[in-house]
């Protein structure tokens, strides 16, 4: 598999390269059975128009645009001017964005070709790509298994090689889980590394754009292009500097409790134990054991905060500003009753659940007791993880407690079980730390086992450099 | 702590149909029971982290109180005013 840089350099000299590349994408999308791509006809029309424009750029100028010749798949919550952006919800089924998100603007201005709009869980609320209003997403070659969520389309489209790289969003693991299940690299940047402007919000203090690639060097290539920067449209964006040093010796922190946890499958435990043993045998790596009991409660803390923020963020969808117009529907009752009927008609079940949980937590009697406590615990988790990262260069932990489950098994799980299965990814989201899921192992059925590498906040490039050393 | 699901439906500005009601309300009830356990965790202080750095990264926010804004607290949004570039 060629790197993004190699593909870019190869493409520069070829005449009408991108127009024929869209032909190839169209063929692959037509043959794709995972459900990864949405709004296919409109997306392809857009891609052909963009390809025509990009093909007219001179060879010299192509070389100055690091993504020229590369196609990217965008999760359907990044706004692209003139294209439908649904966030997987019927409430935005016909929403045509009047502006570009910052992430897309940055990719486009560096020559990237938008190859596909990608499937996702409704408003990014899901771990298994099964909550969308428009269909679920499976792993290429494994139709009975979920591609993971919420950026399932981003994982499956990359694994099927429809596009060269994909963009997803990660609130509590939504880039890392699909990456682990689809055997790709998944990069969740530090909170603030990328602007959230034009990214439809789920939980604003946790949402972060992320990237899925075939190789870790490709993530490095993305950051080298300068796409991480502060954005005047998002006051939480700070950007990171693409600079890291190759260290001769690395200290790795691991969680021995994972190896005895009843919530983790044997395949995952064996893979984790094997990796740690390899590091122990490596004279250039020191392994230290860590234990943060509070991490066992990270999923509960995460859902308290995420649902509260979601309940607030989704209040804007009431049939006036976005989506099918309230006045065109035949609802009965006063304005508020009509809004309530509208929201229950167009929001899916998972979204409604989280809105109600958020409403409960945000109510005056529970706000300080539950939400306030969760915020304090979040700060405590962040403090404890930062203390670990003072002693270690990298934290290493599996991405998911299991490989991709089957659809039938997911249907039998309660939502509490589904939420709690996020316990390996959410601690680092709560702390705003960068994390990379690496496709290091497979189980006996060939399903991917991802291992996360976590580094210090805003030291994303150093984390990539260290992870390259630890996985070569 | 009792859970009035009808009230939650109203607070969330929702109006569940009968077929949605059974599935959604049962799940909400179970999830809230789980999330409530956060209040019992003794590992952290109870104070809500509203103090500390309430300054912003960009713009003329030298006096956050004057701006009527105080949501830039580091411990809340995790994005400090300035980042040391390495």
XYZ file of C-alpha atoms in Angstrom:
558
model
C 0.000 0.000 0.000
C 1.453 3.347 -1.078
C 1.617 6.273 1.326
C -0.359 9.469 0.758
C 2.846 11.284 -0.123
C 3.774 8.665 -2.728
C 0.286 8.811 -4.243
C 0.453 12.605 -4.371
C 3.846 12.613 -6.084
C 2.771 9.955 -8.575
C -0.377 11.850 -9.503
C 1.173 15.227 -10.248
C 2.401 14.571 -13.779
C -0.661 12.768 -15.171
C -3.097 14.668 -17.391
C -6.772 14.589 -16.344
C -5.769 12.422 -13.426
C -8.554 13.410 -11.053
C -11.410 13.074 -13.552
C -10.461 9.452 -14.133
C -9.963 9.014 -10.386
C -13.609 9.988 -9.829
C -14.593 7.348 -12.422
C -12.772 4.778 -10.272
C -14.453 6.035 -7.094
C -17.855 5.811 -8.818
C -17.178 2.179 -9.745
C -16.076 1.273 -6.237
C -19.020 3.029 -4.616
C -21.382 1.164 -6.941
C -19.881 -2.166 -5.897
C -19.680 -1.291 -2.202
C -22.011 -3.334 -0.022
C -20.967 -1.991 3.390
C -23.286 1.034 3.334
C -20.343 3.386 3.874
C -21.253 6.052 1.311
C -24.295 8.318 1.237
C -25.878 10.768 -1.101
C -23.862 9.112 -3.848
C -25.179 10.815 -6.978
C -24.913 14.337 -5.581
C -21.460 13.657 -4.094
C -20.145 12.277 -7.371
C -21.463 15.262 -9.321
C -19.645 17.500 -6.878
C -16.473 15.365 -7.208
C -16.542 15.550 -11.033
C -16.876 19.337 -10.927
C -14.027 19.615 -8.423
C -11.870 17.183 -10.434
C -12.304 19.318 -13.556
C -11.154 22.390 -11.640
C -8.224 20.613 -9.972
C -7.070 19.052 -13.280
C -6.547 22.521 -14.758
C -3.963 23.416 -12.111
C -0.415 23.569 -13.467
C 2.145 20.916 -12.521
C 4.114 23.447 -10.470
C 1.059 24.481 -8.491
C 0.004 20.853 -7.998
C 3.313 20.190 -6.288
C 2.616 23.040 -3.861
C -0.679 21.447 -2.778
C 0.171 18.427 -0.582
C -3.195 16.727 -1.109
C -3.387 17.203 -4.877
C -4.170 13.808 -6.402
C -5.661 12.480 -3.167
C -9.321 11.737 -2.535
C -10.882 12.136 0.884
C -14.129 10.801 2.331
C -15.928 13.168 4.693
C -18.129 12.024 7.554
C -21.573 13.475 6.941
C -21.403 15.984 9.774
C -18.803 18.241 8.166
C -20.578 20.920 6.202
C -19.639 21.280 2.546
C -21.169 24.250 0.753
C -23.892 23.195 -1.650
C -23.977 19.583 -0.471
C -26.449 17.856 1.768
C -25.221 17.411 5.362
C -27.498 15.188 7.418
C -25.477 14.003 10.435
C -27.354 10.735 9.892
C -30.664 12.255 10.929
C -34.017 12.598 9.242
C -34.323 15.981 10.902
C -31.569 17.213 8.527
C -32.555 14.997 5.612
C -32.769 17.893 3.149
C -30.345 20.325 4.733
C -28.025 21.845 2.112
C -25.137 23.593 3.791
C -24.578 27.260 2.870
C -20.932 27.180 4.020
C -17.821 24.986 4.294
C -16.530 23.605 7.578
C -12.987 24.689 8.468
C -11.633 21.134 8.234
C -12.991 20.784 4.693
C -11.791 24.287 3.723
C -8.266 23.367 4.824
C -8.244 20.063 2.929
C -9.749 21.624 -0.194
C -7.311 24.532 -0.232
C -4.460 22.017 -0.214
C -5.780 20.197 -3.254
C -7.863 17.369 -1.756
C -10.685 15.958 -3.863
C -13.931 15.231 -1.993
C -14.559 11.612 -2.969
C -17.526 10.588 -0.828
C -19.912 11.632 1.922
C -19.705 8.977 4.581
C -22.255 7.233 6.753
C -22.427 7.767 10.506
C -24.538 7.200 13.587
C -27.245 9.811 14.082
C -25.578 12.979 15.423
C -22.512 10.799 16.139
C -24.379 9.053 18.950
C -23.419 5.426 18.728
C -20.590 2.921 18.959
C -21.752 0.430 16.338
C -23.051 2.356 13.304
C -26.566 1.190 14.012
C -28.371 4.375 15.079
C -28.460 6.205 11.742
C -31.772 7.002 10.081
C -30.312 5.883 6.753
C -28.847 2.434 7.367
C -26.028 0.684 9.150
C -22.416 0.103 8.091
C -20.529 -3.184 8.095
C -16.867 -4.097 7.625
C -15.844 -4.831 4.010
C -15.943 -8.612 3.616
C -17.769 -9.080 6.944
C -21.420 -8.184 6.306
C -22.512 -9.623 9.666
C -20.148 -7.388 11.646
C -20.437 -3.692 12.480
C -17.828 -1.280 11.155
C -17.962 0.467 14.538
C -19.234 3.926 15.271
C -19.970 6.581 15.073
C -17.650 7.182 12.082
C -18.455 3.754 10.609
C -18.560 5.029 7.035
C -15.090 6.545 7.498
C -13.690 3.184 8.612
C -15.439 1.039 6.000
C -14.817 3.369 3.015
C -11.106 3.464 3.796
C -10.897 -0.282 4.386
C -12.666 -0.802 1.025
C -10.122 1.575 -0.542
C -12.834 3.789 -2.004
C -10.878 6.926 -1.084
C -7.279 7.604 -0.026
C -8.079 8.796 3.498
C -11.148 9.689 5.500
C -12.243 12.265 8.039
C -14.370 11.364 11.028
C -15.184 12.900 14.372
C -14.361 11.500 17.777
C -16.348 12.455 20.870
C -15.778 9.337 22.983
C -14.062 6.958 20.567
C -15.903 7.472 17.283
C -12.764 7.509 15.140
C -10.783 4.955 17.130
C -13.479 2.268 17.281
C -14.150 2.113 13.509
C -10.397 2.209 12.939
C -9.915 -0.774 15.268
C -12.805 -2.759 13.772
C -11.882 -1.968 10.146
C -8.119 -2.471 10.685
C -7.028 1.052 9.813
C -5.104 3.745 11.644
C -7.406 6.108 13.568
C -6.124 9.411 14.905
C -8.082 11.327 17.550
C -6.248 14.641 17.946
C -5.896 16.648 21.144
C -9.053 18.579 21.913
C -8.498 21.922 20.202
C -6.084 20.689 17.535
C -8.695 21.150 14.814
C -11.485 23.649 14.462
C -15.021 22.427 15.118
C -16.485 25.164 12.927
C -18.942 23.561 10.537
C -18.893 20.250 12.375
C -22.396 19.473 13.577
C -22.211 19.387 17.363
C -22.923 16.469 19.664
C -20.989 17.347 22.854
C -18.994 20.510 22.355
C -16.388 20.018 25.087
C -15.517 16.580 23.694
C -16.111 16.695 19.919
C -12.976 16.639 17.798
C -12.325 16.008 14.116
C -10.157 12.954 13.474
C -8.544 11.104 10.568
C -8.385 7.515 9.353
C -5.511 6.382 7.147
C -3.813 3.188 6.036
C -0.443 4.139 7.510
C 0.682 6.155 10.494
C 3.104 8.078 8.260
C 0.008 9.369 6.471
C -1.185 11.049 9.670
C 2.223 12.657 9.926
C 1.853 13.822 6.327
C -1.542 15.368 7.133
C -0.111 17.303 10.068
C 2.949 18.367 8.038
C 0.558 20.150 5.672
C -0.388 22.645 8.392
C -4.063 21.765 8.648
C -3.976 22.008 12.435
C -4.253 25.660 13.429
C -6.198 28.085 15.548
C -9.421 29.219 13.898
C -11.129 32.526 14.631
C -14.468 30.774 14.181
C -13.829 28.314 17.037
C -12.405 29.770 20.227
C -11.471 26.317 21.547
C -9.166 25.622 18.603
C -5.480 26.206 19.271
C -3.653 24.150 16.666
C -0.541 22.081 17.215
C 2.975 22.319 15.881
C 4.161 19.533 13.573
C 7.386 18.797 15.380
C 8.646 15.749 17.244
C 11.959 14.160 18.082
C 12.853 10.513 17.545
C 13.771 9.203 20.992
C 16.229 6.365 21.518
C 14.474 5.186 24.622
C 10.759 5.213 25.401
C 8.766 4.571 28.558
C 5.414 2.901 28.047
C 2.613 2.809 30.643
C 0.164 -0.080 30.614
C -2.837 -1.181 32.641
C -2.386 -4.716 34.063
C -6.006 -4.622 35.266
C -7.130 -4.991 31.632
C -5.587 -8.465 31.536
C -7.881 -9.674 34.333
C -10.973 -7.662 33.472
C -14.120 -9.716 32.900
C -15.326 -7.135 30.386
C -12.463 -7.772 27.959
C -12.389 -10.745 25.568
C -9.541 -13.270 25.553
C -8.429 -12.302 22.030
C -7.921 -8.703 23.099
C -6.213 -9.674 26.363
C -3.794 -11.967 24.509
C -2.936 -9.290 21.960
C -2.333 -6.732 24.712
C -0.204 -9.136 26.765
C 1.820 -10.053 23.691
C 2.562 -6.436 22.865
C 3.580 -5.581 26.426
C 5.823 -8.646 26.526
C 7.502 -7.498 23.298
C 8.161 -4.123 24.888
C 9.560 -5.807 27.991
C 12.008 -7.703 25.786
C 13.039 -4.509 24.013
C 16.024 -2.863 25.693
C 15.001 0.515 24.276
C 11.625 0.417 26.011
C 10.801 0.608 29.727
C 7.388 -0.674 30.753
C 5.651 0.699 33.830
C 2.402 -0.519 35.336
C -0.332 1.961 36.147
C -3.694 1.718 37.784
C -6.318 4.470 37.772
C -9.416 3.102 39.546
C -11.433 6.131 38.474
C -11.138 4.992 34.858
C -13.623 2.243 35.659
C -16.217 4.988 36.054
C -15.068 6.948 32.991
C -17.978 5.786 30.824
C -20.561 6.984 33.357
C -18.770 10.332 33.735
C -18.525 10.665 29.979
C -22.219 9.985 29.365
C -23.296 12.454 32.067
C -21.341 15.215 30.338
C -22.006 14.160 26.739
C -25.767 13.743 27.191
C -26.074 17.078 29.009
C -24.266 18.891 26.225
C -26.206 16.978 23.566
C -29.506 17.899 25.147
C -28.507 21.552 24.897
C -26.919 21.367 21.418
C -29.892 19.601 19.872
C -32.392 22.123 21.201
C -31.860 24.058 17.954
C -33.609 21.351 15.936
C -37.209 22.316 16.437
C -38.553 22.738 12.904
C -37.906 26.452 12.497
C -34.248 26.874 11.519
C -33.325 23.431 10.181
C -34.906 20.430 8.537
C -38.417 19.876 7.232
C -40.391 22.953 8.215
C -42.748 22.680 11.147
C -45.367 24.769 9.378
C -45.537 22.284 6.522
C -46.355 19.382 8.836
C -49.814 18.631 10.139
C -49.225 18.665 13.885
C -51.821 19.481 16.466
C -51.580 21.632 19.582
C -49.729 24.804 20.515
C -46.221 25.698 19.314
C -44.375 23.715 22.010
C -46.576 20.680 21.542
C -45.934 20.846 17.817
C -42.175 21.090 18.407
C -42.319 18.049 20.677
C -44.255 16.020 18.094
C -41.857 17.169 15.390
C -38.740 16.214 17.347
C -40.096 12.800 18.251
C -41.054 12.189 14.633
C -37.684 13.130 13.134
C -35.152 12.227 15.841
C -34.225 8.557 16.148
C -34.646 6.570 19.352
C -31.020 6.843 20.488
C -30.998 10.616 20.125
C -34.244 10.916 22.065
C -32.822 8.748 24.848
C -29.768 10.941 25.213
C -31.796 14.148 25.116
C -33.957 12.846 27.975
C -30.925 11.752 30.000
C -29.349 15.136 29.413
C -32.564 16.856 30.473
C -32.591 14.822 33.690
C -28.965 15.653 34.519
C -29.357 19.319 33.615
C -32.451 19.834 35.750
C -31.887 22.100 38.766
C -32.095 19.336 41.370
C -29.469 17.172 39.641
C -27.192 19.663 37.970
C -24.753 20.225 40.836
C -25.132 16.743 42.264
C -24.502 14.799 39.038
C -23.201 17.138 36.345
C -21.026 19.135 38.760
C -19.643 15.930 40.204
C -18.945 14.532 36.751
C -17.036 17.694 35.835
C -14.958 17.423 38.985
C -14.275 13.759 38.245
C -13.359 14.648 34.686
C -10.767 17.090 35.992
C -9.488 14.379 38.341
C -9.146 11.817 35.522
C -7.285 14.390 33.456
C -4.968 15.123 36.385
C -4.234 11.450 37.003
C -3.595 10.696 33.322
C -1.295 13.701 33.072
C 0.607 12.413 36.096
C 1.086 9.085 34.307
C 2.311 10.959 31.222
C 4.895 12.751 33.342
C 6.469 9.344 33.998
C 5.761 7.699 30.646
C 6.079 8.860 27.055
C 3.066 6.894 25.888
C 0.088 5.094 27.440
C -0.727 1.847 25.642
C -4.185 0.266 25.985
C -6.537 -1.681 23.665
C -9.055 0.391 21.726
C -12.056 -1.825 22.337
C -12.759 -4.612 24.839
C -13.697 -6.900 21.926
C -13.387 -7.254 18.184
C -16.330 -6.143 16.066
C -19.531 -7.801 17.321
C -22.172 -9.262 15.027
C -25.365 -7.325 14.330
C -27.394 -10.047 16.034
C -25.321 -9.738 19.203
C -25.613 -5.952 19.219
C -29.395 -6.268 19.008
C -29.327 -8.289 22.235
C -27.251 -5.710 24.136
C -28.928 -3.167 26.415
C -28.012 0.462 25.910
C -26.275 0.445 29.318
C -24.039 -2.403 28.101
C -23.300 -0.542 24.880
C -22.430 2.680 26.727
C -20.193 0.942 29.254
C -18.241 -0.835 26.487
C -16.673 2.553 25.629
C -14.584 2.522 28.804
C -11.254 2.184 27.001
C -11.646 5.213 24.755
C -13.618 7.759 26.794
C -11.005 8.495 29.509
C -8.717 10.101 26.932
C -11.592 12.062 25.409
C -12.476 13.422 28.841
C -8.849 14.475 29.305
C -8.555 15.987 25.812
C -5.496 13.843 25.056
C -4.386 12.730 21.582
C -4.818 9.015 20.882
C -4.032 6.796 17.922
C -5.623 3.402 17.306
C -3.172 1.139 15.502
C -4.294 -2.022 13.635
C -1.690 -4.286 15.200
C -3.487 -7.623 15.586
C -6.280 -9.805 14.196
C -8.391 -12.431 15.914
C -8.814 -15.970 14.548
C -11.613 -14.792 12.246
C -9.479 -12.051 10.754
C -11.238 -9.242 12.631
C -9.095 -6.298 13.696
C -7.792 -5.671 17.212
C -6.728 -2.063 17.657
C -4.261 -0.820 20.240
C -4.374 2.805 21.381
C -1.297 4.921 21.902
C -1.976 8.007 24.006
C 0.295 11.013 24.512
C 0.401 14.406 26.157
C -2.110 17.078 25.187
C -1.010 19.131 22.160
C 2.025 16.841 21.688
C 0.280 14.969 18.900
C 3.253 14.982 16.588
C 5.514 13.619 19.316
C 2.915 10.893 19.947
C 2.984 9.956 16.253
C 6.777 9.898 16.272
C 6.827 7.703 19.404
C 4.131 5.404 18.038
C 6.103 4.964 14.813
C 9.081 3.885 16.910
C 6.970 1.509 18.996
C 5.227 -0.152 16.065
C 7.941 -0.461 13.423
C -33.966 10.527 43.596
C -37.118 9.661 41.688
C -37.322 9.853 37.926
C -40.406 11.415 36.416
C -40.134 10.190 32.837
C -43.155 12.184 31.693
C -41.452 15.345 32.929
C -38.231 14.399 31.145
C -40.137 13.938 27.932
C -41.486 17.435 28.336
C -38.077 18.915 29.320
C -36.512 17.338 26.245
C -39.323 18.815 24.142
C -40.309 15.354 22.967
C -43.609 13.628 22.475
C -43.074 9.898 22.254
C -45.486 7.739 20.358
C -46.833 4.691 22.149
C -44.502 2.346 20.268
C -41.449 4.518 21.048
C -42.460 4.902 24.659
C -41.810 1.340 25.870
C -38.394 1.063 24.267
C -37.080 4.518 25.005
C -38.364 5.059 28.525
C -37.093 1.709 29.798
C -33.632 2.430 28.395
C -33.622 5.969 29.777
C -34.628 4.712 33.213
C -31.855 2.082 33.221
C -29.236 4.506 31.968
C -30.135 7.199 34.460
C -29.866 4.671 37.298
C -26.330 3.949 36.084
C -25.345 7.579 35.557
C -26.668 8.592 38.979
C -23.897 6.508 40.516
C -21.469 9.272 39.524
C -22.830 11.323 42.436
C -21.653 8.672 44.900
C -18.041 8.502 43.747
C -15.787 9.734 46.531
C -12.614 10.102 44.490
C -12.910 13.782 43.732
C -13.872 16.996 45.489
C -17.468 18.064 45.123
C -16.753 21.597 43.981
C -17.788 22.492 40.509
C -14.664 23.820 38.784
C -15.834 27.325 38.053
C -12.760 29.121 39.342
C -9.347 29.334 37.771
C -8.429 30.562 34.362
C -11.468 32.149 32.815
C -9.544 33.926 30.102
C -9.806 33.252 26.421
C -7.223 32.396 23.815
C -8.022 35.023 21.216
C -9.822 38.298 20.926
C -10.176 41.086 23.422
C -11.288 39.032 26.365
C -8.948 40.531 28.944
C -11.881 41.028 31.238
C -14.144 37.993 30.932
C -16.580 39.331 33.491
C -17.075 42.465 31.447
C -17.825 40.337 28.445
C -20.355 38.430 30.470
C -18.609 35.211 29.520
C -16.996 32.693 31.796
C -17.138 29.460 29.877
C -13.470 29.481 28.896
C -12.417 27.767 32.105
C -9.578 25.381 31.306
C -11.003 22.605 33.382
C -14.287 22.869 31.541
C -13.289 23.177 27.911
C -9.713 21.944 28.257
C -8.398 24.550 25.857
C -6.165 27.059 27.612
C -5.664 30.648 26.620
C -2.185 30.029 25.309
C -0.398 26.879 24.328
C 3.310 26.517 24.639
C 4.414 25.420 21.200
C 7.151 22.859 21.346
